[in-house]
Amino acid sequence: MSVLEQLLEYQKKDGALRKIEQELASSEERKKLVQARSFMKNAETRIAAQDARAVELKNLRDQLVLRVEEIGHGLAEYSDLDEMVDGGGDVSFYKKNALQLQERLRAIKAELSKILAEIESLSAEYKKLMEQGKAANKQAKEYGDRYKAVQSARAPEINALNAELAKIAEGIPKETMEKYKQKRSENVFPVIVPLTGGMCVCGMDLSLAQQKKLEGGDVIECEHCRRFIYKA
Ligand SMILES: [Zn+2]
């Protein structure tokens, strides 16, 4: 068998292998596995973002609680206003200060209650997200097992084809085989195509000189799609 014939034989078997690969890739089991994995990943990202926000909120809460305490102490100093006035202090000045402190306290307490509400809603969301993540994790494992079973079912066919391919490849120059495999990995298929109406399958015209080269059973590479072209 000529190299060209062997290449064509190789490609025929490789086409059968490719079909199995495509069937596996487009199987329901794999689609669901991919979906569950992407959901899991998404949940993980969101959980990490919530963790960071929770730390921020707790820090804010602690700061505000400290300020509430500080202002509380400040206000306590005005509890004996009568004595302070008796001691010669300016009542209107003290009252103004006390009112200002009370105003600040109100504002800080309002801020604090907003933060506490956000912490609460965040922790509810967090709980939900953790549950969803757990469910997705379980599902990913389940679909992973199912997909493995589908793969195992096709393994004998795949192994047999690979063995046949390896045998045919023995009669093909290594360099040619490498080029073939490179194209195959780039999802170019078929890799070897017959010259049709002076053109490659991609529509690229071949010069007469190039066409002449094919006469003797040679194979040339298409300048456009890089497939191997032969003359049938
Ligand atoms: Zn081409």
PDB file of C-alpha atoms in Angstrom, residues 7-109:
ATOM      1  CA  LEU A   7      -3.092   7.766   5.126  1.00  0.00           C
ATOM      2  CA  LEU A   8      -6.583   7.414   3.704  1.00  0.00           C
ATOM      3  CA  GLU A   9      -7.048   4.165   5.594  1.00  0.00           C
ATOM      4  CA  TYR A  10      -5.794   5.875   8.742  1.00  0.00           C
ATOM      5  CA  GLN A  11      -8.178   8.753   8.234  1.00  0.00           C
ATOM      6  CA  LYS A  12     -11.129   6.421   7.745  1.00  0.00           C
ATOM      7  CA  LYS A  13     -10.518   4.731  11.104  1.00  0.00           C
ATOM      8  CA  ASP A  14      -9.695   8.072  12.692  1.00  0.00           C
ATOM      9  CA  GLY A  15     -13.053   9.362  11.451  1.00  0.00           C
ATOM     10  CA  ALA A  16     -14.776   6.538  13.339  1.00  0.00           C
ATOM     11  CA  LEU A  17     -12.800   7.461  16.459  1.00  0.00           C
ATOM     12  CA  ARG A  18     -13.672  11.115  16.016  1.00  0.00           C
ATOM     13  CA  LYS A  19     -17.354  10.236  15.747  1.00  0.00           C
ATOM     14  CA  ILE A  20     -17.208   8.435  19.103  1.00  0.00           C
ATOM     15  CA  GLU A  21     -15.392  11.398  20.652  1.00  0.00           C
ATOM     16  CA  GLN A  22     -18.075  13.737  19.375  1.00  0.00           C
ATOM     17  CA  GLU A  23     -20.848  11.493  20.626  1.00  0.00           C
ATOM     18  CA  LEU A  24     -19.248  11.434  24.063  1.00  0.00           C
ATOM     19  CA  ALA A  25     -18.724  15.197  24.061  1.00  0.00           C
ATOM     20  CA  SER A  26     -22.326  15.882  23.119  1.00  0.00           C
ATOM     21  CA  SER A  27     -23.819  13.272  25.453  1.00  0.00           C
ATOM     22  CA  GLU A  28     -26.488  14.368  27.930  1.00  0.00           C
ATOM     23  CA  GLU A  29     -24.283  13.084  30.768  1.00  0.00           C
ATOM     24  CA  ARG A  30     -21.369  15.302  29.793  1.00  0.00           C
ATOM     25  CA  LYS A  31     -23.579  18.351  29.211  1.00  0.00           C
ATOM     26  CA  LYS A  32     -25.117  17.950  32.654  1.00  0.00           C
ATOM     27  CA  LEU A  33     -21.700  17.412  34.206  1.00  0.00           C
ATOM     28  CA  VAL A  34     -20.403  20.615  32.626  1.00  0.00           C
ATOM     29  CA  GLN A  35     -23.483  22.500  33.817  1.00  0.00           C
ATOM     30  CA  ALA A  36     -23.203  21.209  37.389  1.00  0.00           C
ATOM     31  CA  ARG A  37     -19.488  22.071  37.447  1.00  0.00           C
ATOM     32  CA  SER A  38     -20.052  25.592  36.206  1.00  0.00           C
ATOM     33  CA  PHE A  39     -22.826  26.069  38.773  1.00  0.00           C
ATOM     34  CA  MET A  40     -20.475  24.827  41.489  1.00  0.00           C
ATOM     35  CA  LYS A  41     -17.752  27.196  40.382  1.00  0.00           C
ATOM     36  CA  ASN A  42     -20.175  30.093  40.292  1.00  0.00           C
ATOM     37  CA  ALA A  43     -21.401  29.276  43.812  1.00  0.00           C
ATOM     38  CA  GLU A  44     -17.801  29.112  45.053  1.00  0.00           C
ATOM     39  CA  THR A  45     -17.037  32.535  43.583  1.00  0.00           C
ATOM     40  CA  ARG A  46     -20.141  34.035  45.157  1.00  0.00           C
ATOM     41  CA  ILE A  47     -19.428  32.419  48.524  1.00  0.00           C
ATOM     42  CA  ALA A  48     -15.911  33.876  48.482  1.00  0.00           C
ATOM     43  CA  ALA A  49     -17.300  37.354  47.674  1.00  0.00           C
ATOM     44  CA  GLN A  50     -19.814  37.041  50.515  1.00  0.00           C
ATOM     45  CA  ASP A  51     -17.112  35.935  52.915  1.00  0.00           C
ATOM     46  CA  ALA A  52     -15.156  39.082  52.118  1.00  0.00           C
ATOM     47  CA  ARG A  53     -18.241  41.289  52.528  1.00  0.00           C
ATOM     48  CA  ALA A  54     -19.094  39.597  55.846  1.00  0.00           C
ATOM     49  CA  VAL A  55     -15.636  40.442  57.212  1.00  0.00           C
ATOM     50  CA  GLU A  56     -16.072  44.067  56.077  1.00  0.00           C
ATOM     51  CA  LEU A  57     -19.488  44.338  57.694  1.00  0.00           C
ATOM     52  CA  LYS A  58     -18.317  42.842  60.978  1.00  0.00           C
ATOM     53  CA  ASN A  59     -15.448  45.326  61.128  1.00  0.00           C
ATOM     54  CA  LEU A  60     -17.832  48.198  60.449  1.00  0.00           C
ATOM     55  CA  ARG A  61     -20.218  46.927  63.088  1.00  0.00           C
ATOM     56  CA  ASP A  62     -17.430  46.673  65.688  1.00  0.00           C
ATOM     57  CA  GLN A  63     -16.273  50.223  64.910  1.00  0.00           C
ATOM     58  CA  LEU A  64     -19.786  51.589  65.232  1.00  0.00           C
ATOM     59  CA  VAL A  65     -20.410  49.745  68.481  1.00  0.00           C
ATOM     60  CA  LEU A  66     -17.230  51.342  69.874  1.00  0.00           C
ATOM     61  CA  ARG A  67     -18.379  54.794  68.790  1.00  0.00           C
ATOM     62  CA  VAL A  68     -21.785  54.258  70.366  1.00  0.00           C
ATOM     63  CA  GLU A  69     -20.013  53.414  73.630  1.00  0.00           C
ATOM     64  CA  GLU A  70     -17.763  56.478  73.372  1.00  0.00           C
ATOM     65  CA  ILE A  71     -20.668  58.798  72.815  1.00  0.00           C
ATOM     66  CA  GLY A  72     -22.505  57.104  75.653  1.00  0.00           C
ATOM     67  CA  HIS A  73     -19.622  57.990  77.961  1.00  0.00           C
ATOM     68  CA  GLY A  74     -19.606  61.548  76.641  1.00  0.00           C
ATOM     69  CA  LEU A  75     -23.298  61.929  77.333  1.00  0.00           C
ATOM     70  CA  ALA A  76     -22.948  60.499  80.818  1.00  0.00           C
ATOM     71  CA  GLU A  77     -20.793  63.508  81.685  1.00  0.00           C
ATOM     72  CA  TYR A  78     -23.805  65.743  81.119  1.00  0.00           C
ATOM     73  CA  SER A  79     -26.071  63.771  83.426  1.00  0.00           C
ATOM     74  CA  ASP A  80     -25.308  66.118  86.274  1.00  0.00           C
ATOM     75  CA  LEU A  81     -26.123  69.254  84.339  1.00  0.00           C
ATOM     76  CA  ASP A  82     -27.571  71.039  87.396  1.00  0.00           C
ATOM     77  CA  GLU A  83     -24.360  70.595  89.351  1.00  0.00           C
ATOM     78  CA  MET A  84     -22.313  71.804  86.392  1.00  0.00           C
ATOM     79  CA  VAL A  85     -24.418  74.932  86.117  1.00  0.00           C
ATOM     80  CA  ASP A  86     -24.168  75.472  89.875  1.00  0.00           C
ATOM     81  CA  GLY A  87     -20.411  75.239  89.484  1.00  0.00           C
ATOM     82  CA  GLY A  88     -20.530  78.240  87.174  1.00  0.00           C
ATOM     83  CA  GLY A  89     -20.830  76.517  83.776  1.00  0.00           C
ATOM     84  CA  ASP A  90     -22.712  77.868  80.777  1.00  0.00           C
ATOM     85  CA  VAL A  91     -25.922  75.881  80.544  1.00  0.00           C
ATOM     86  CA  SER A  92     -26.595  76.692  76.915  1.00  0.00           C
ATOM     87  CA  PHE A  93     -23.101  75.501  75.947  1.00  0.00           C
ATOM     88  CA  TYR A  94     -23.535  72.185  77.796  1.00  0.00           C
ATOM     89  CA  LYS A  95     -26.985  71.656  76.340  1.00  0.00           C
ATOM     90  CA  LYS A  96     -25.747  72.334  72.855  1.00  0.00           C
ATOM     91  CA  ASN A  97     -22.940  69.812  73.281  1.00  0.00           C
ATOM     92  CA  ALA A  98     -25.241  67.194  74.726  1.00  0.00           C
ATOM     93  CA  LEU A  99     -27.728  67.665  71.891  1.00  0.00           C
ATOM     94  CA  GLN A 100     -24.965  67.341  69.338  1.00  0.00           C
ATOM     95  CA  LEU A 101     -23.798  64.103  70.927  1.00  0.00           C
ATOM     96  CA  GLN A 102     -27.336  62.771  70.935  1.00  0.00           C
ATOM     97  CA  GLU A 103     -27.710  63.681  67.278  1.00  0.00           C
ATOM     98  CA  ARG A 104     -24.504  61.814  66.413  1.00  0.00           C
ATOM     99  CA  LEU A 105     -25.597  58.854  68.475  1.00  0.00           C
ATOM    100  CA  ARG A 106     -28.883  58.670  66.579  1.00  0.00           C
ATOM    101  CA  ALA A 107     -27.108  58.786  63.219  1.00  0.00           C
ATOM    102  CA  ILE A 108     -24.608  56.108  64.231  1.00  0.00           C
ATOM    103  CA  LYS A 109     -27.337  53.876  65.600  1.00  0.00           C
TER     104      LYS A 109
END
